[in-house]
C-alpha cells in the first residue's frame, strides 16, 4: 500500500500558476491547465482539488500536487487550493472554512481569465479534504445568518470524496492524531460547541444538491470505511445522488497516488462526472 512518504518523496510535478484568492498568506491556489489550452478554443473542465492532512498546518497542498498534475495530463484543468489550517494564524474555526469557501468560489474569477467551463466543475477532496469538499458542496443548507454563510456559493456538477471524513462527531470520538484534530478544528468537543458540528459535518448537512461519488479503500487505517458507509446510507435515505465505491486492499494514500492500482478508478469517476469521454488515457 502507498504511504504518505511514498508520495512526498516523488519528484515535484510540473508547476501550476500560483494565484491568491484572498488576502491572507495561505489563501492561494495552484492552477494547472492542460497543455493544449493554447492550441484550441474549447473551455476546459475543472477539478477543484482540496488536500487533506488532518486539517493540520504541517500538511500542505504539495502532497496533492501529483494527483492534480495527473488529472491535468488527461485534459482536466485543476485548481488546488491551500488554506489556513490548525496551527496557522487564523486557522481552525472559522478561518479554515472561510478559506476553502473563498477558494472554491474563486473559480468564477478564474474563468474570466482562463478557458474554464463552469458548467463542468467537480470538487475532489482527500481525507480531511474530502470532508471539506462535501461540506463545500452542501453549503446551500447552511443557515442564511450563520457564521459560515456566503452569498451564492458556487455549486459544482459533482463532488468526489476520497476516504473523506463525513461525520465529525463520530470521527472525533475516537482517540488518534487525526481524530483529535476535530476538536482542535472546531474549538471544542460536541458537548461544548454542538452548533459548530452541525454547521460543518457533511452527514448533518444532507441532502447535497450535487452528484456525490464516495471512494474508500478497505482497509483504511486512517479514516475507517464506516465513515463513508454511514454517510452514503443516510444520503440515499434523503434522496441524494450518491454512489459508494469500495476498493479492496487499498490504503488511505493509494487514492491520491497516480501510480497506484486505485488511480484508474478515481480517474474514471472524475471523467464521468465531468461528462468527458471515458476512454481517455
PDB file of N, CA and C in Angstrom, residues 100-184:
ATOM      1  N   UNK A 100     -11.482  27.814   2.417  1.00  0.00           N
ATOM      2  CA  UNK A 100     -11.858  26.868   1.363  1.00  0.00           C
ATOM      3  C   UNK A 100     -13.105  27.345   0.621  1.00  0.00           C
ATOM      4  N   UNK A 101     -14.003  28.027   1.332  1.00  0.00           N
ATOM      5  CA  UNK A 101     -15.179  28.576   0.662  1.00  0.00           C
ATOM      6  C   UNK A 101     -14.776  29.666  -0.335  1.00  0.00           C
ATOM      7  N   UNK A 102     -13.891  30.548   0.085  1.00  0.00           N
ATOM      8  CA  UNK A 102     -13.427  31.612  -0.810  1.00  0.00           C
ATOM      9  C   UNK A 102     -12.652  31.026  -1.990  1.00  0.00           C
ATOM     10  N   UNK A 103     -11.839  29.999  -1.724  1.00  0.00           N
ATOM     11  CA  UNK A 103     -11.069  29.373  -2.788  1.00  0.00           C
ATOM     12  C   UNK A 103     -11.949  28.688  -3.811  1.00  0.00           C
ATOM     13  N   UNK A 104     -13.009  28.024  -3.336  1.00  0.00           N
ATOM     14  CA  UNK A 104     -13.927  27.350  -4.255  1.00  0.00           C
ATOM     15  C   UNK A 104     -14.725  28.358  -5.071  1.00  0.00           C
ATOM     16  N   UNK A 105     -15.207  29.404  -4.426  1.00  0.00           N
ATOM     17  CA  UNK A 105     -15.996  30.409  -5.128  1.00  0.00           C
ATOM     18  C   UNK A 105     -15.154  31.228  -6.106  1.00  0.00           C
ATOM     19  N   UNK A 106     -13.839  31.215  -5.916  1.00  0.00           N
ATOM     20  CA  UNK A 106     -12.930  31.985  -6.764  1.00  0.00           C
ATOM     21  C   UNK A 106     -12.867  31.434  -8.187  1.00  0.00           C
ATOM     22  N   UNK A 107     -13.434  30.253  -8.413  1.00  0.00           N
ATOM     23  CA  UNK A 107     -13.409  29.705  -9.775  1.00  0.00           C
ATOM     24  C   UNK A 107     -14.129  30.629 -10.748  1.00  0.00           C
ATOM     25  N   UNK A 108     -15.091  31.398 -10.260  1.00  0.00           N
ATOM     26  CA  UNK A 108     -15.780  32.358 -11.133  1.00  0.00           C
ATOM     27  C   UNK A 108     -14.810  33.428 -11.631  1.00  0.00           C
ATOM     28  N   UNK A 109     -13.896  33.837 -10.771  1.00  0.00           N
ATOM     29  CA  UNK A 109     -12.892  34.830 -11.157  1.00  0.00           C
ATOM     30  C   UNK A 109     -11.887  34.201 -12.127  1.00  0.00           C
ATOM     31  N   UNK A 110     -11.462  32.968 -11.835  1.00  0.00           N
ATOM     32  CA  UNK A 110     -10.516  32.290 -12.720  1.00  0.00           C
ATOM     33  C   UNK A 110     -11.070  32.143 -14.130  1.00  0.00           C
ATOM     34  N   UNK A 111     -12.370  31.884 -14.221  1.00  0.00           N
ATOM     35  CA  UNK A 111     -12.984  31.672 -15.530  1.00  0.00           C
ATOM     36  C   UNK A 111     -13.038  32.945 -16.365  1.00  0.00           C
ATOM     37  N   UNK A 112     -12.865  34.089 -15.748  1.00  0.00           N
ATOM     38  CA  UNK A 112     -12.819  35.342 -16.501  1.00  0.00           C
ATOM     39  C   UNK A 112     -11.456  35.529 -17.183  1.00  0.00           C
ATOM     40  N   UNK A 113     -10.470  34.803 -16.710  1.00  0.00           N
ATOM     41  CA  UNK A 113      -9.099  34.961 -17.206  1.00  0.00           C
ATOM     42  C   UNK A 113      -8.601  33.744 -17.985  1.00  0.00           C
ATOM     43  N   UNK A 114      -9.128  32.567 -17.635  1.00  0.00           N
ATOM     44  CA  UNK A 114      -8.645  31.330 -18.235  1.00  0.00           C
ATOM     45  C   UNK A 114      -9.821  30.566 -18.854  1.00  0.00           C
ATOM     46  N   UNK A 115      -9.546  29.668 -19.827  1.00  0.00           N
ATOM     47  CA  UNK A 115     -10.616  28.958 -20.538  1.00  0.00           C
ATOM     48  C   UNK A 115     -11.190  27.796 -19.720  1.00  0.00           C
ATOM     49  N   UNK A 116     -12.004  28.113 -18.758  1.00  0.00           N
ATOM     50  CA  UNK A 116     -12.579  27.119 -17.863  1.00  0.00           C
ATOM     51  C   UNK A 116     -14.092  27.047 -18.060  1.00  0.00           C
ATOM     52  N   UNK A 117     -14.618  25.839 -18.047  1.00  0.00           N
ATOM     53  CA  UNK A 117     -16.048  25.614 -18.234  1.00  0.00           C
ATOM     54  C   UNK A 117     -16.704  25.473 -16.861  1.00  0.00           C
ATOM     55  N   UNK A 118     -17.394  26.500 -16.415  1.00  0.00           N
ATOM     56  CA  UNK A 118     -18.004  26.478 -15.089  1.00  0.00           C
ATOM     57  C   UNK A 118     -19.214  25.549 -15.008  1.00  0.00           C
ATOM     58  N   UNK A 119     -19.653  25.030 -16.139  1.00  0.00           N
ATOM     59  CA  UNK A 119     -20.723  24.035 -16.116  1.00  0.00           C
ATOM     60  C   UNK A 119     -20.188  22.620 -15.904  1.00  0.00           C
ATOM     61  N   UNK A 120     -18.861  22.474 -15.926  1.00  0.00           N
ATOM     62  CA  UNK A 120     -18.236  21.167 -15.725  1.00  0.00           C
ATOM     63  C   UNK A 120     -17.127  21.305 -14.681  1.00  0.00           C
ATOM     64  N   UNK A 121     -17.564  21.418 -13.443  1.00  0.00           N
ATOM     65  CA  UNK A 121     -16.638  21.559 -12.317  1.00  0.00           C
ATOM     66  C   UNK A 121     -16.956  20.487 -11.287  1.00  0.00           C
ATOM     67  N   UNK A 122     -15.924  19.834 -10.787  1.00  0.00           N
ATOM     68  CA  UNK A 122     -16.099  18.897  -9.674  1.00  0.00           C
ATOM     69  C   UNK A 122     -15.168  19.310  -8.545  1.00  0.00           C
ATOM     70  N   UNK A 123     -15.612  19.071  -7.321  1.00  0.00           N
ATOM     71  CA  UNK A 123     -14.757  19.229  -6.151  1.00  0.00           C
ATOM     72  C   UNK A 123     -14.206  17.851  -5.803  1.00  0.00           C
ATOM     73  N   UNK A 124     -12.900  17.756  -5.633  1.00  0.00           N
ATOM     74  CA  UNK A 124     -12.252  16.494  -5.302  1.00  0.00           C
ATOM     75  C   UNK A 124     -11.447  16.690  -4.026  1.00  0.00           C
ATOM     76  N   UNK A 125     -11.753  15.926  -2.985  1.00  0.00           N
ATOM     77  CA  UNK A 125     -11.041  16.075  -1.724  1.00  0.00           C
ATOM     78  C   UNK A 125     -10.638  14.738  -1.146  1.00  0.00           C
ATOM     79  N   UNK A 126      -9.468  14.721  -0.504  1.00  0.00           N
ATOM     80  CA  UNK A 126      -8.951  13.500   0.099  1.00  0.00           C
ATOM     81  C   UNK A 126      -8.882  13.650   1.608  1.00  0.00           C
ATOM     82  N   UNK A 127      -9.421  12.665   2.340  1.00  0.00           N
ATOM     83  CA  UNK A 127      -9.325  12.623   3.792  1.00  0.00           C
ATOM     84  C   UNK A 127     -10.000  13.850   4.412  1.00  0.00           C
ATOM     85  N   UNK A 128      -9.256  14.690   5.143  1.00  0.00           N
ATOM     86  CA  UNK A 128      -9.840  15.928   5.659  1.00  0.00           C
ATOM     87  C   UNK A 128     -10.289  16.828   4.519  1.00  0.00           C
ATOM     88  N   UNK A 129      -9.602  16.722   3.376  1.00  0.00           N
ATOM     89  CA  UNK A 129     -10.043  17.452   2.197  1.00  0.00           C
ATOM     90  C   UNK A 129     -11.342  16.910   1.635  1.00  0.00           C
ATOM     91  N   UNK A 130     -11.578  15.612   1.811  1.00  0.00           N
ATOM     92  CA  UNK A 130     -12.860  15.030   1.427  1.00  0.00           C
ATOM     93  C   UNK A 130     -13.985  15.595   2.267  1.00  0.00           C
ATOM     94  N   UNK A 131     -13.704  15.759   3.563  1.00  0.00           N
ATOM     95  CA  UNK A 131     -14.671  16.420   4.443  1.00  0.00           C
ATOM     96  C   UNK A 131     -14.999  17.809   3.915  1.00  0.00           C
ATOM     97  N   UNK A 132     -13.961  18.577   3.580  1.00  0.00           N
ATOM     98  CA  UNK A 132     -14.167  19.947   3.131  1.00  0.00           C
ATOM     99  C   UNK A 132     -14.871  19.998   1.773  1.00  0.00           C
ATOM    100  N   UNK A 133     -14.564  19.052   0.890  1.00  0.00           N
ATOM    101  CA  UNK A 133     -15.231  19.026  -0.416  1.00  0.00           C
ATOM    102  C   UNK A 133     -16.724  18.758  -0.270  1.00  0.00           C
ATOM    103  N   UNK A 134     -17.088  17.796   0.561  1.00  0.00           N
ATOM    104  CA  UNK A 134     -18.503  17.508   0.792  1.00  0.00           C
ATOM    105  C   UNK A 134     -19.196  18.683   1.469  1.00  0.00           C
ATOM    106  N   UNK A 135     -18.499  19.310   2.408  1.00  0.00           N
ATOM    107  CA  UNK A 135     -19.061  20.482   3.086  1.00  0.00           C
ATOM    108  C   UNK A 135     -19.306  21.616   2.098  1.00  0.00           C
ATOM    109  N   UNK A 136     -18.331  21.876   1.227  1.00  0.00           N
ATOM    110  CA  UNK A 136     -18.475  22.939   0.236  1.00  0.00           C
ATOM    111  C   UNK A 136     -19.696  22.721  -0.648  1.00  0.00           C
ATOM    112  N   UNK A 137     -19.904  21.489  -1.067  1.00  0.00           N
ATOM    113  CA  UNK A 137     -20.994  21.189  -1.988  1.00  0.00           C
ATOM    114  C   UNK A 137     -22.365  21.286  -1.326  1.00  0.00           C
ATOM    115  N   UNK A 138     -22.394  21.284   0.005  1.00  0.00           N
ATOM    116  CA  UNK A 138     -23.671  21.322   0.736  1.00  0.00           C
ATOM    117  C   UNK A 138     -23.952  22.677   1.358  1.00  0.00           C
ATOM    118  N   UNK A 139     -23.215  23.709   0.977  1.00  0.00           N
ATOM    119  CA  UNK A 139     -23.347  24.998   1.668  1.00  0.00           C
ATOM    120  C   UNK A 139     -24.709  25.661   1.513  1.00  0.00           C
ATOM    121  N   UNK A 140     -25.470  25.281   0.510  1.00  0.00           N
ATOM    122  CA  UNK A 140     -26.801  25.881   0.382  1.00  0.00           C
ATOM    123  C   UNK A 140     -27.688  25.539   1.579  1.00  0.00           C
ATOM    124  N   UNK A 141     -27.316  24.509   2.348  1.00  0.00           N
ATOM    125  CA  UNK A 141     -28.096  24.091   3.507  1.00  0.00           C
ATOM    126  C   UNK A 141     -27.696  24.806   4.795  1.00  0.00           C
ATOM    127  N   UNK A 142     -26.695  25.681   4.727  1.00  0.00           N
ATOM    128  CA  UNK A 142     -26.283  26.423   5.913  1.00  0.00           C
ATOM    129  C   UNK A 142     -27.290  27.532   6.222  1.00  0.00           C
ATOM    130  N   UNK A 143     -27.475  27.863   7.508  1.00  0.00           N
ATOM    131  CA  UNK A 143     -28.369  28.976   7.861  1.00  0.00           C
ATOM    132  C   UNK A 143     -27.908  30.278   7.211  1.00  0.00           C
ATOM    133  N   UNK A 144     -28.845  31.039   6.700  1.00  0.00           N
ATOM    134  CA  UNK A 144     -28.507  32.260   5.978  1.00  0.00           C
ATOM    135  C   UNK A 144     -27.780  33.284   6.848  1.00  0.00           C
ATOM    136  N   UNK A 145     -28.065  33.297   8.119  1.00  0.00           N
ATOM    137  CA  UNK A 145     -27.431  34.260   9.010  1.00  0.00           C
ATOM    138  C   UNK A 145     -26.309  33.626   9.832  1.00  0.00           C
ATOM    139  N   UNK A 146     -25.883  32.433   9.473  1.00  0.00           N
ATOM    140  CA  UNK A 146     -24.859  31.728  10.233  1.00  0.00           C
ATOM    141  C   UNK A 146     -23.465  32.261   9.944  1.00  0.00           C
ATOM    142  N   UNK A 147     -22.500  31.868  10.767  1.00  0.00           N
ATOM    143  CA  UNK A 147     -21.137  32.386  10.635  1.00  0.00           C
ATOM    144  C   UNK A 147     -20.401  31.911   9.389  1.00  0.00           C
ATOM    145  N   UNK A 148     -20.862  30.850   8.745  1.00  0.00           N
ATOM    146  CA  UNK A 148     -20.161  30.304   7.576  1.00  0.00           C
ATOM    147  C   UNK A 148     -20.885  30.587   6.264  1.00  0.00           C
ATOM    148  N   UNK A 149     -21.966  31.317   6.334  1.00  0.00           N
ATOM    149  CA  UNK A 149     -22.762  31.555   5.129  1.00  0.00           C
ATOM    150  C   UNK A 149     -22.062  32.537   4.204  1.00  0.00           C
ATOM    151  N   UNK A 150     -22.059  32.218   2.905  1.00  0.00           N
ATOM    152  CA  UNK A 150     -21.577  33.124   1.855  1.00  0.00           C
ATOM    153  C   UNK A 150     -22.673  33.247   0.805  1.00  0.00           C
ATOM    154  N   UNK A 151     -22.823  34.419   0.263  1.00  0.00           N
ATOM    155  CA  UNK A 151     -23.843  34.631  -0.751  1.00  0.00           C
ATOM    156  C   UNK A 151     -23.499  33.853  -2.029  1.00  0.00           C
ATOM    157  N   UNK A 152     -24.486  33.185  -2.557  1.00  0.00           N
ATOM    158  CA  UNK A 152     -24.374  32.455  -3.821  1.00  0.00           C
ATOM    159  C   UNK A 152     -23.132  31.567  -3.882  1.00  0.00           C
ATOM    160  N   UNK A 153     -23.028  30.595  -2.994  1.00  0.00           N
ATOM    161  CA  UNK A 153     -21.874  29.687  -3.054  1.00  0.00           C
ATOM    162  C   UNK A 153     -21.859  28.924  -4.374  1.00  0.00           C
ATOM    163  N   UNK A 154     -20.675  28.739  -4.907  1.00  0.00           N
ATOM    164  CA  UNK A 154     -20.555  28.017  -6.169  1.00  0.00           C
ATOM    165  C   UNK A 154     -20.919  26.552  -5.955  1.00  0.00           C
ATOM    166  N   UNK A 155     -21.781  26.028  -6.825  1.00  0.00           N
ATOM    167  CA  UNK A 155     -22.192  24.635  -6.728  1.00  0.00           C
ATOM    168  C   UNK A 155     -21.609  23.855  -7.902  1.00  0.00           C
ATOM    169  N   UNK A 156     -20.857  22.809  -7.624  1.00  0.00           N
ATOM    170  CA  UNK A 156     -20.238  22.022  -8.691  1.00  0.00           C
ATOM    171  C   UNK A 156     -21.224  21.035  -9.306  1.00  0.00           C
ATOM    172  N   UNK A 157     -20.823  20.467 -10.419  1.00  0.00           N
ATOM    173  CA  UNK A 157     -21.614  19.384 -11.001  1.00  0.00           C
ATOM    174  C   UNK A 157     -21.579  18.165 -10.082  1.00  0.00           C
ATOM    175  N   UNK A 158     -20.418  17.907  -9.495  1.00  0.00           N
ATOM    176  CA  UNK A 158     -20.288  16.748  -8.623  1.00  0.00           C
ATOM    177  C   UNK A 158     -19.183  16.937  -7.617  1.00  0.00           C
ATOM    178  N   UNK A 159     -19.142  16.048  -6.661  1.00  0.00           N
ATOM    179  CA  UNK A 159     -18.089  16.062  -5.647  1.00  0.00           C
ATOM    180  C   UNK A 159     -17.589  14.636  -5.472  1.00  0.00           C
ATOM    181  N   UNK A 160     -16.262  14.502  -5.369  1.00  0.00           N
ATOM    182  CA  UNK A 160     -15.633  13.190  -5.197  1.00  0.00           C
ATOM    183  C   UNK A 160     -14.907  13.202  -3.860  1.00  0.00           C
ATOM    184  N   UNK A 161     -15.353  12.368  -2.964  1.00  0.00           N
ATOM    185  CA  UNK A 161     -14.729  12.234  -1.648  1.00  0.00           C
ATOM    186  C   UNK A 161     -13.861  10.986  -1.642  1.00  0.00           C
ATOM    187  N   UNK A 162     -12.568  11.180  -1.443  1.00  0.00           N
ATOM    188  CA  UNK A 162     -11.615  10.078  -1.398  1.00  0.00           C
ATOM    189  C   UNK A 162     -11.241   9.817   0.052  1.00  0.00           C
ATOM    190  N   UNK A 163     -11.806   8.767   0.621  1.00  0.00           N
ATOM    191  CA  UNK A 163     -11.597   8.450   2.042  1.00  0.00           C
ATOM    192  C   UNK A 163     -11.880   9.664   2.907  1.00  0.00           C
ATOM    193  N   UNK A 164     -12.961  10.348   2.607  1.00  0.00           N
ATOM    194  CA  UNK A 164     -13.298  11.576   3.319  1.00  0.00           C
ATOM    195  C   UNK A 164     -13.861  11.329   4.706  1.00  0.00           C
ATOM    196  N   UNK A 165     -13.656  12.316   5.563  1.00  0.00           N
ATOM    197  CA  UNK A 165     -14.235  12.300   6.912  1.00  0.00           C
ATOM    198  C   UNK A 165     -15.604  12.945   6.811  1.00  0.00           C
ATOM    199  N   UNK A 166     -16.638  12.168   7.012  1.00  0.00           N
ATOM    200  CA  UNK A 166     -18.001  12.626   6.750  1.00  0.00           C
ATOM    201  C   UNK A 166     -18.790  12.949   8.013  1.00  0.00           C
ATOM    202  N   UNK A 167     -18.413  12.366   9.133  1.00  0.00           N
ATOM    203  CA  UNK A 167     -19.143  12.534  10.396  1.00  0.00           C
ATOM    204  C   UNK A 167     -18.143  12.981  11.456  1.00  0.00           C
ATOM    205  N   UNK A 168     -18.089  14.279  11.721  1.00  0.00           N
ATOM    206  CA  UNK A 168     -17.090  14.814  12.638  1.00  0.00           C
ATOM    207  C   UNK A 168     -17.321  14.353  14.070  1.00  0.00           C
ATOM    208  N   UNK A 169     -18.565  14.201  14.465  1.00  0.00           N
ATOM    209  CA  UNK A 169     -18.847  13.750  15.838  1.00  0.00           C
ATOM    210  C   UNK A 169     -18.301  12.347  16.058  1.00  0.00           C
ATOM    211  N   UNK A 170     -18.623  11.444  15.155  1.00  0.00           N
ATOM    212  CA  UNK A 170     -18.185  10.055  15.305  1.00  0.00           C
ATOM    213  C   UNK A 170     -16.677   9.938  15.165  1.00  0.00           C
ATOM    214  N   UNK A 171     -16.108  10.643  14.209  1.00  0.00           N
ATOM    215  CA  UNK A 171     -14.671  10.542  13.977  1.00  0.00           C
ATOM    216  C   UNK A 171     -13.892  11.113  15.158  1.00  0.00           C
ATOM    217  N   UNK A 172     -14.336  12.225  15.702  1.00  0.00           N
ATOM    218  CA  UNK A 172     -13.638  12.844  16.813  1.00  0.00           C
ATOM    219  C   UNK A 172     -13.817  12.134  18.136  1.00  0.00           C
ATOM    220  N   UNK A 173     -14.745  11.183  18.193  1.00  0.00           N
ATOM    221  CA  UNK A 173     -14.994  10.462  19.437  1.00  0.00           C
ATOM    222  C   UNK A 173     -13.935   9.400  19.710  1.00  0.00           C
ATOM    223  N   UNK A 174     -13.101   9.113  18.715  1.00  0.00           N
ATOM    224  CA  UNK A 174     -12.056   8.106  18.839  1.00  0.00           C
ATOM    225  C   UNK A 174     -10.716   8.815  18.996  1.00  0.00           C
ATOM    226  N   UNK A 175      -9.842   8.237  19.789  1.00  0.00           N
ATOM    227  CA  UNK A 175      -8.536   8.856  20.007  1.00  0.00           C
ATOM    228  C   UNK A 175      -7.582   8.542  18.857  1.00  0.00           C
ATOM    229  N   UNK A 176      -6.808   9.521  18.459  1.00  0.00           N
ATOM    230  CA  UNK A 176      -5.829   9.356  17.388  1.00  0.00           C
ATOM    231  C   UNK A 176      -5.407  10.718  16.877  1.00  0.00           C
ATOM    232  N   UNK A 177      -4.309  10.765  16.140  1.00  0.00           N
ATOM    233  CA  UNK A 177      -3.772  12.039  15.652  1.00  0.00           C
ATOM    234  C   UNK A 177      -4.811  12.809  14.848  1.00  0.00           C
ATOM    235  N   UNK A 178      -5.374  12.155  13.858  1.00  0.00           N
ATOM    236  CA  UNK A 178      -6.348  12.826  13.007  1.00  0.00           C
ATOM    237  C   UNK A 178      -7.669  13.028  13.750  1.00  0.00           C
ATOM    238  N   UNK A 179      -8.075  12.035  14.519  1.00  0.00           N
ATOM    239  CA  UNK A 179      -9.328  12.128  15.265  1.00  0.00           C
ATOM    240  C   UNK A 179      -9.297  13.290  16.256  1.00  0.00           C
ATOM    241  N   UNK A 180      -8.186  13.441  16.962  1.00  0.00           N
ATOM    242  CA  UNK A 180      -8.070  14.510  17.944  1.00  0.00           C
ATOM    243  C   UNK A 180      -8.078  15.886  17.299  1.00  0.00           C
ATOM    244  N   UNK A 181      -7.791  15.934  16.003  1.00  0.00           N
ATOM    245  CA  UNK A 181      -7.756  17.215  15.305  1.00  0.00           C
ATOM    246  C   UNK A 181      -9.144  17.823  15.133  1.00  0.00           C
ATOM    247  N   UNK A 182     -10.188  17.009  15.228  1.00  0.00           N
ATOM    248  CA  UNK A 182     -11.545  17.540  15.058  1.00  0.00           C
ATOM    249  C   UNK A 182     -11.843  18.608  16.101  1.00  0.00           C
ATOM    250  N   UNK A 183     -11.575  18.298  17.368  1.00  0.00           N
ATOM    251  CA  UNK A 183     -11.835  19.279  18.430  1.00  0.00           C
ATOM    252  C   UNK A 183     -10.954  20.511  18.264  1.00  0.00           C
ATOM    253  N   UNK A 184      -9.735  20.325  17.770  1.00  0.00           N
ATOM    254  CA  UNK A 184      -8.864  21.481  17.507  1.00  0.00           C
ATOM    255  C   UNK A 184      -9.435  22.340  16.385  1.00  0.00           C
TER     256      UNK A 184
END
